[in-house]
Coordinates of C-alpha atoms in Angstrom, one line a residue:
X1 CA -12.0 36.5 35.0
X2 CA -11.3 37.3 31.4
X3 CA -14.5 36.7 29.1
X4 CA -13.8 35.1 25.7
X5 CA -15.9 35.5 22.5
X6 CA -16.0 34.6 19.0
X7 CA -12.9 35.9 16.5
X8 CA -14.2 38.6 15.2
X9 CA -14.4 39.2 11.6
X10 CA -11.2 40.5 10.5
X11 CA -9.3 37.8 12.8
X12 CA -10.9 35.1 11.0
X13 CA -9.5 36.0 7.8
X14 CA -6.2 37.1 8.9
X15 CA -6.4 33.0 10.5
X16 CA -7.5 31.6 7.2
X17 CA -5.8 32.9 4.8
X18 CA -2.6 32.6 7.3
X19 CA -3.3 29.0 7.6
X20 CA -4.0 29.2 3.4
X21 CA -0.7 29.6 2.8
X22 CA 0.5 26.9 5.2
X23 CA 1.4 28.7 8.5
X24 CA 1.6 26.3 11.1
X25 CA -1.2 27.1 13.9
X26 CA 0.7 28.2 16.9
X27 CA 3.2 30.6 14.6
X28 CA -0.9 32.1 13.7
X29 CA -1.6 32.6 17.5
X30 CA 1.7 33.9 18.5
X31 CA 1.4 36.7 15.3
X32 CA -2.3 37.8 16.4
X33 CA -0.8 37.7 19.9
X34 CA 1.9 40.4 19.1
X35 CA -0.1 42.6 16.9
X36 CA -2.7 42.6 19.9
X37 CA -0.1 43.4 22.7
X38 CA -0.2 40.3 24.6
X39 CA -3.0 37.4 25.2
X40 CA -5.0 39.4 27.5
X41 CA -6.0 41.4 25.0
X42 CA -7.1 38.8 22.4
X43 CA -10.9 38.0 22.6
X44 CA -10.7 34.6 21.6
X45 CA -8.5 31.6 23.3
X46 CA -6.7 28.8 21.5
X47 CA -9.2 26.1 21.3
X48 CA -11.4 29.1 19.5
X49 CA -8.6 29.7 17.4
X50 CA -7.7 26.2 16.4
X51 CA -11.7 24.7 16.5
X52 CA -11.9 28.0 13.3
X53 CA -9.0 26.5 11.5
X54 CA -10.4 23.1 11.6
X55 CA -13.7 24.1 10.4
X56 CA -12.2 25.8 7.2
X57 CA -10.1 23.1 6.6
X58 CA -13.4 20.8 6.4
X59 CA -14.9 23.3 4.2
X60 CA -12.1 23.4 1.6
X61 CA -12.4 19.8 1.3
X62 CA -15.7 18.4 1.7
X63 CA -17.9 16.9 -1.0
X64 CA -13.9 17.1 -2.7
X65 CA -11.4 15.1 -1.3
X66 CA -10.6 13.9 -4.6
X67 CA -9.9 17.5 -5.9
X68 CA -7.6 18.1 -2.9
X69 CA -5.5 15.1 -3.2
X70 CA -5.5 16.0 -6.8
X71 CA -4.3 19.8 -6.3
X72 CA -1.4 18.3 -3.9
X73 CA -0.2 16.4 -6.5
X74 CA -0.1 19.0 -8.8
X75 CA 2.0 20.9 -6.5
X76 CA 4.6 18.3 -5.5
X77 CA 5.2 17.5 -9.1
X78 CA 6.0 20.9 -9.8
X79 CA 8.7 21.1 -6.6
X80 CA 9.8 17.5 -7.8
X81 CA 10.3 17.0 -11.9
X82 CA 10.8 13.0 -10.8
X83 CA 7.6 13.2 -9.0
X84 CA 4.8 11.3 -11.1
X85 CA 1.3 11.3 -10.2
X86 CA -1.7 10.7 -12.6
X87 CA -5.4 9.8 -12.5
X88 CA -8.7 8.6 -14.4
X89 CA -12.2 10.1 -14.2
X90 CA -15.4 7.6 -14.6
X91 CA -17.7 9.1 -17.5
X92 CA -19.9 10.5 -14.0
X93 CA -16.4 13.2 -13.5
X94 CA -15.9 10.9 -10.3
X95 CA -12.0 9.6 -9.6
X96 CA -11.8 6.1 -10.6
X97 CA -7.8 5.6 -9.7
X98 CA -4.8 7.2 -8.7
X99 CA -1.3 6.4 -8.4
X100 CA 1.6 8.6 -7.3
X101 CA 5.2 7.9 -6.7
X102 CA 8.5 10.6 -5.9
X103 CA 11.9 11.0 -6.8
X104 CA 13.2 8.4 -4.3
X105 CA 10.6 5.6 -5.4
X106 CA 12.2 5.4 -9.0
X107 CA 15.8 5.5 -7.5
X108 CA 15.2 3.0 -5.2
X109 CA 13.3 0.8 -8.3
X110 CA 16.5 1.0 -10.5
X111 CA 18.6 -0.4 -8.1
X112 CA 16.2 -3.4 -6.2
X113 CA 13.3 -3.1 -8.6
X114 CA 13.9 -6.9 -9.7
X115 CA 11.3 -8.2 -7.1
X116 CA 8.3 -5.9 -6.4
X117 CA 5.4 -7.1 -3.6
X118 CA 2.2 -5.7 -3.4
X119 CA 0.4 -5.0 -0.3
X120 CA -3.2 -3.6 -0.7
X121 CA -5.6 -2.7 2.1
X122 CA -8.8 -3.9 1.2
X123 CA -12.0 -2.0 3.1
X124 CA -9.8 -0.8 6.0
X125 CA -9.5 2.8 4.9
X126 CA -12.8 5.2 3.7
X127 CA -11.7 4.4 0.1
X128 CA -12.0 1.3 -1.4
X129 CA -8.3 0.0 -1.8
X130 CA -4.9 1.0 -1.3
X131 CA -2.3 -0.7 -3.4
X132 CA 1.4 -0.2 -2.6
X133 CA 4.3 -1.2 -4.8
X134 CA 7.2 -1.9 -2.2
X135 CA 10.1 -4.3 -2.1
X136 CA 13.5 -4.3 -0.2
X137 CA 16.5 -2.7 -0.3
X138 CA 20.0 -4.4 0.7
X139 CA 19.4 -3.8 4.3
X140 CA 16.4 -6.0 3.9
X141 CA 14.7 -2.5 4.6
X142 CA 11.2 -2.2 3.0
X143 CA 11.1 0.5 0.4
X144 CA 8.6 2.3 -1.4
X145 CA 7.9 2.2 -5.2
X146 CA 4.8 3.3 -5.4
X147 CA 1.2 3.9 -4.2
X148 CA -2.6 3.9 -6.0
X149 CA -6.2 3.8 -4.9
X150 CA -8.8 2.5 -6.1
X151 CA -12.3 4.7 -5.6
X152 CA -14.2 2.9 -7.3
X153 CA -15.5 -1.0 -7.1
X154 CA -12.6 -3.4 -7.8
X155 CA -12.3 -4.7 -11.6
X156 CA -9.6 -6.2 -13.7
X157 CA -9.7 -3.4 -15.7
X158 CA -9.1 -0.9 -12.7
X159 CA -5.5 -2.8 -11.3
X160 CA -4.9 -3.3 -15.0
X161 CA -4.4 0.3 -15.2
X162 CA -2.3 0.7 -12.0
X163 CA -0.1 -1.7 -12.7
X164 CA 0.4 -0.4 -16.2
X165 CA 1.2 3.2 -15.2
X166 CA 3.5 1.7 -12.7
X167 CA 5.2 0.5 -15.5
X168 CA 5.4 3.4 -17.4
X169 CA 6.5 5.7 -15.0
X170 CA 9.4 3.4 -13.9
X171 CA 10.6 3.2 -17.7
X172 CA 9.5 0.1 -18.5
X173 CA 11.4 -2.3 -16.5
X174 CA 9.6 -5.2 -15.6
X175 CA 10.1 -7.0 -12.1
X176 CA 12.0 -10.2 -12.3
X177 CA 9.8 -11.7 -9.3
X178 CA 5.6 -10.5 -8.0
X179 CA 4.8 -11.6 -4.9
X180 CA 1.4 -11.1 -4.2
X181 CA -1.6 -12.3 -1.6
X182 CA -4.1 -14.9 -3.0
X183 CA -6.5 -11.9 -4.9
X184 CA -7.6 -13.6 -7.7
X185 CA -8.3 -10.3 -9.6
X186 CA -4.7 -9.3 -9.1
X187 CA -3.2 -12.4 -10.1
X188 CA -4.9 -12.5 -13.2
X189 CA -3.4 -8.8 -14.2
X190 CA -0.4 -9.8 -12.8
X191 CA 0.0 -12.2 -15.5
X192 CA -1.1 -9.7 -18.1
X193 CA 1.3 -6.9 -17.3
X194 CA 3.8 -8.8 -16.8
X195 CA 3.8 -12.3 -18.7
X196 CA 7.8 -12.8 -17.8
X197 CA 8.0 -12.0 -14.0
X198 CA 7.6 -15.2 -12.1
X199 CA 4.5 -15.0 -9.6
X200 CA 4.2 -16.1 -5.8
X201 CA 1.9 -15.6 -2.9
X202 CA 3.3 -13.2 0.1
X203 CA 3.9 -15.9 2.9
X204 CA 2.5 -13.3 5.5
X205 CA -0.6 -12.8 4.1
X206 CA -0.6 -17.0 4.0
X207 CA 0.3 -17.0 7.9
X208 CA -2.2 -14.5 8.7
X209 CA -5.1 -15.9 6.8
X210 CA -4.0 -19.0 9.0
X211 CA -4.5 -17.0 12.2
X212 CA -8.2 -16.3 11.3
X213 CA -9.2 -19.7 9.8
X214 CA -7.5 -22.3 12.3
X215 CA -7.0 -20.9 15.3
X216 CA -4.6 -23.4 16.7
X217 CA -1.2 -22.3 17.7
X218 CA 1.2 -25.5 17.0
X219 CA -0.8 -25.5 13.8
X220 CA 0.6 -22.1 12.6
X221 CA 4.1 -23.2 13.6
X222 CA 3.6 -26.4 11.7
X223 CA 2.4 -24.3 8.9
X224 CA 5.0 -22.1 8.9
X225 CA 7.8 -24.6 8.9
X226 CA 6.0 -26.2 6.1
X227 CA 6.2 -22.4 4.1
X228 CA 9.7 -23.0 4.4
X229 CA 11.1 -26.2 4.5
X230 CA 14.2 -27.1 2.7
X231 CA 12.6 -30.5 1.2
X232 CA 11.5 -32.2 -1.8
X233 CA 8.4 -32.0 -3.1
X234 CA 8.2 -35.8 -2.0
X235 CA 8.7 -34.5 1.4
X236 CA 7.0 -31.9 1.3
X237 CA 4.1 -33.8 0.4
X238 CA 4.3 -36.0 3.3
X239 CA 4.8 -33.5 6.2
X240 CA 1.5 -31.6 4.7
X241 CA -0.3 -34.6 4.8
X242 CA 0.7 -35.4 8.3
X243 CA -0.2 -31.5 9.3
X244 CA -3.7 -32.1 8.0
X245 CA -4.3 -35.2 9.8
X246 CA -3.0 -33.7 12.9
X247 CA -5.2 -30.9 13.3
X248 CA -8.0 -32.8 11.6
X249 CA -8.6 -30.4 8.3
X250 CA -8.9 -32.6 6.1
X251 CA -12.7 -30.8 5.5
X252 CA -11.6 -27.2 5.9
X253 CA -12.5 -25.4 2.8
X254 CA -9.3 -22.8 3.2
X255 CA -7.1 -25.9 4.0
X256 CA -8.2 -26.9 0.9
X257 CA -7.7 -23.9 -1.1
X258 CA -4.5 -22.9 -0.2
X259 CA -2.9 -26.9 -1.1
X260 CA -3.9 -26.3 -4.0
X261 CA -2.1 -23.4 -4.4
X262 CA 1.0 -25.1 -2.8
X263 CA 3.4 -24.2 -6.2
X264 CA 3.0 -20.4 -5.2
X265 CA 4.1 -20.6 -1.7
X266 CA 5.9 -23.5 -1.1
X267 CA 9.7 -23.4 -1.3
X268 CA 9.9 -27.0 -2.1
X269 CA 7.9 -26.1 -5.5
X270 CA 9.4 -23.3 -6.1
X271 CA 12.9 -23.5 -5.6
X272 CA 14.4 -25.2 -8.8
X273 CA 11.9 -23.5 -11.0
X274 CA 12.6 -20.1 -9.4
X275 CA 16.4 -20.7 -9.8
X276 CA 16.2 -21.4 -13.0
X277 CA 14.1 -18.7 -14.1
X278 CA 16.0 -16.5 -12.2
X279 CA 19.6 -17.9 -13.8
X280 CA 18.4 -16.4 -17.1
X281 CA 18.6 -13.0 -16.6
X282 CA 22.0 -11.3 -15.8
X283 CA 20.1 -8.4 -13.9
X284 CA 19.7 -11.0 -10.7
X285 CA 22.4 -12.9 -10.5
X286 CA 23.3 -13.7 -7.5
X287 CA 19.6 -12.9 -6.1
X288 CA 18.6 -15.5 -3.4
X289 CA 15.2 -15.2 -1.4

């Protein structure tokens, strides 16, 4: 039975600097294979081989994650002269944001730029938050515009300066229409930013904040219908009246909360205002949501 060992010296830097240069890790194996005459001649198996590679790959980047997403932006932007990626440091040296977006993102922004959602993912990734700038294309595909993170502890000041480099690396072209979840810190830049978009809450987020906080099923269809309802505000008024009597909320705090946010979700607040808004520039005619 053949006996395996460790690589020995002068195989473990053929595999790193092999790997260094991006050589995929089965093309590394099947080169040291050759210049050995076959696998029964190699001391080491695959798992060694690979278990070596993972190991330096840890090593390049730990304790500097930040200087290695850093370094790859570096590189892309110099394949890519539409590729845009930039950054800020705390007074510490430690990355406070980042925000990088390619070639397609500010093609794809010229031509369906006129609405722009974010989506961020709060505390679900080892960073702090991921932002993305998306909207849709004419497909009703979503596209990308852009993407940032925040290392650091949220403040105004932080998604201040996202939002204003998104700007300025799209050429200054403001989005007719934000939509947005219900973070107060973000609406609050929002409005700085960009004082003339027109500012709504992202009906997902509003359904699945629903899912957690009343966990009734007829209640989420009620409440989505409600979203959506082609209705006066008169009407409107009364079905959401009728909702909260039905499933007895008329003491739950989110209930509550998100009524009185009713003008930035509800179409039958928005519609004539968001029309009309809409009507006034000749970059969106014909724009219906």
């Amino acid at each position: 039975m053949h006996e395996y060992c460790i690589l020995s010296d002068a195989d473990k830097v053929q595999v790193k600097n092999l790997q260094d240069i991006s050589i995929r890790s089965y093309h590394i194996l099947g080169y040291l294979t050759v210049q050995k005459d076959g696998y029964v001649s190699l001391s080491f198996n695959q798992k060694d081989m690979y278990n070596l590679i993972t190991q330096h790959r840890k090593k390049k980047v730990k304790g500097s994650d930040a200087n290695a997403a850093i370094s790859y932006l570096r590189g892309k932007a110099g394949d890519d002269s539409y590729f845009f990626g930039k950054y800020t440091l705390s007074n510490v040296n430690r990355l406070e944001n980042l925000f990088w977006a390619d070639r397609t993102s500010h093609i794809d922004y010229e031509y369906f730029g006129n609405v722009l959602t974010f989506a961020s993912t709060y505390n679900r990734n080892v960073y702090n938050k991921l932002l993305i700038f998306s909207g849709s294309n004419h497909h009703g595909h979503t596209i990308i515009f852009g993407c940032g993170l925040l290392f650091l502890n949220e403040d105004i000041s932080l998604y201040k300066w996202l939002l204003q480099t998104f700007l300025e690396i799209i050429g200054n072209k403001h989005p007719r229409l934000v939509v947005t979840d219900k973070h107060l810190s973000m609406r609050e830049v929002i409005k700085q930013v960009y004082p003339y978009a027109i500012y709504r809450l992202y009906a997902w987020h509003l359904h699945r904040n629903a899912c957690e906080k009343v966990k009734n099923y007829g209640f989420l269809n009620d409440f989505k219908e409600l979203i959506y309802v082609n209705a006066s505000v008169e009407e409107f008024e009364v079905k959401q009246r009728h909702m909260v009597e039905k499933y007895n909320l008329s003491s739950n705090y989110w209930a509550d909360q998100t009524y009185e946010l009713r003008y930035l979700w509800a179409l039958a607040h928005l519609r004539n205002q968001f029309l009309d808004k809409l009507g006034q520039h000749p970059n969106v005619k014909g724009l219906t949501l």
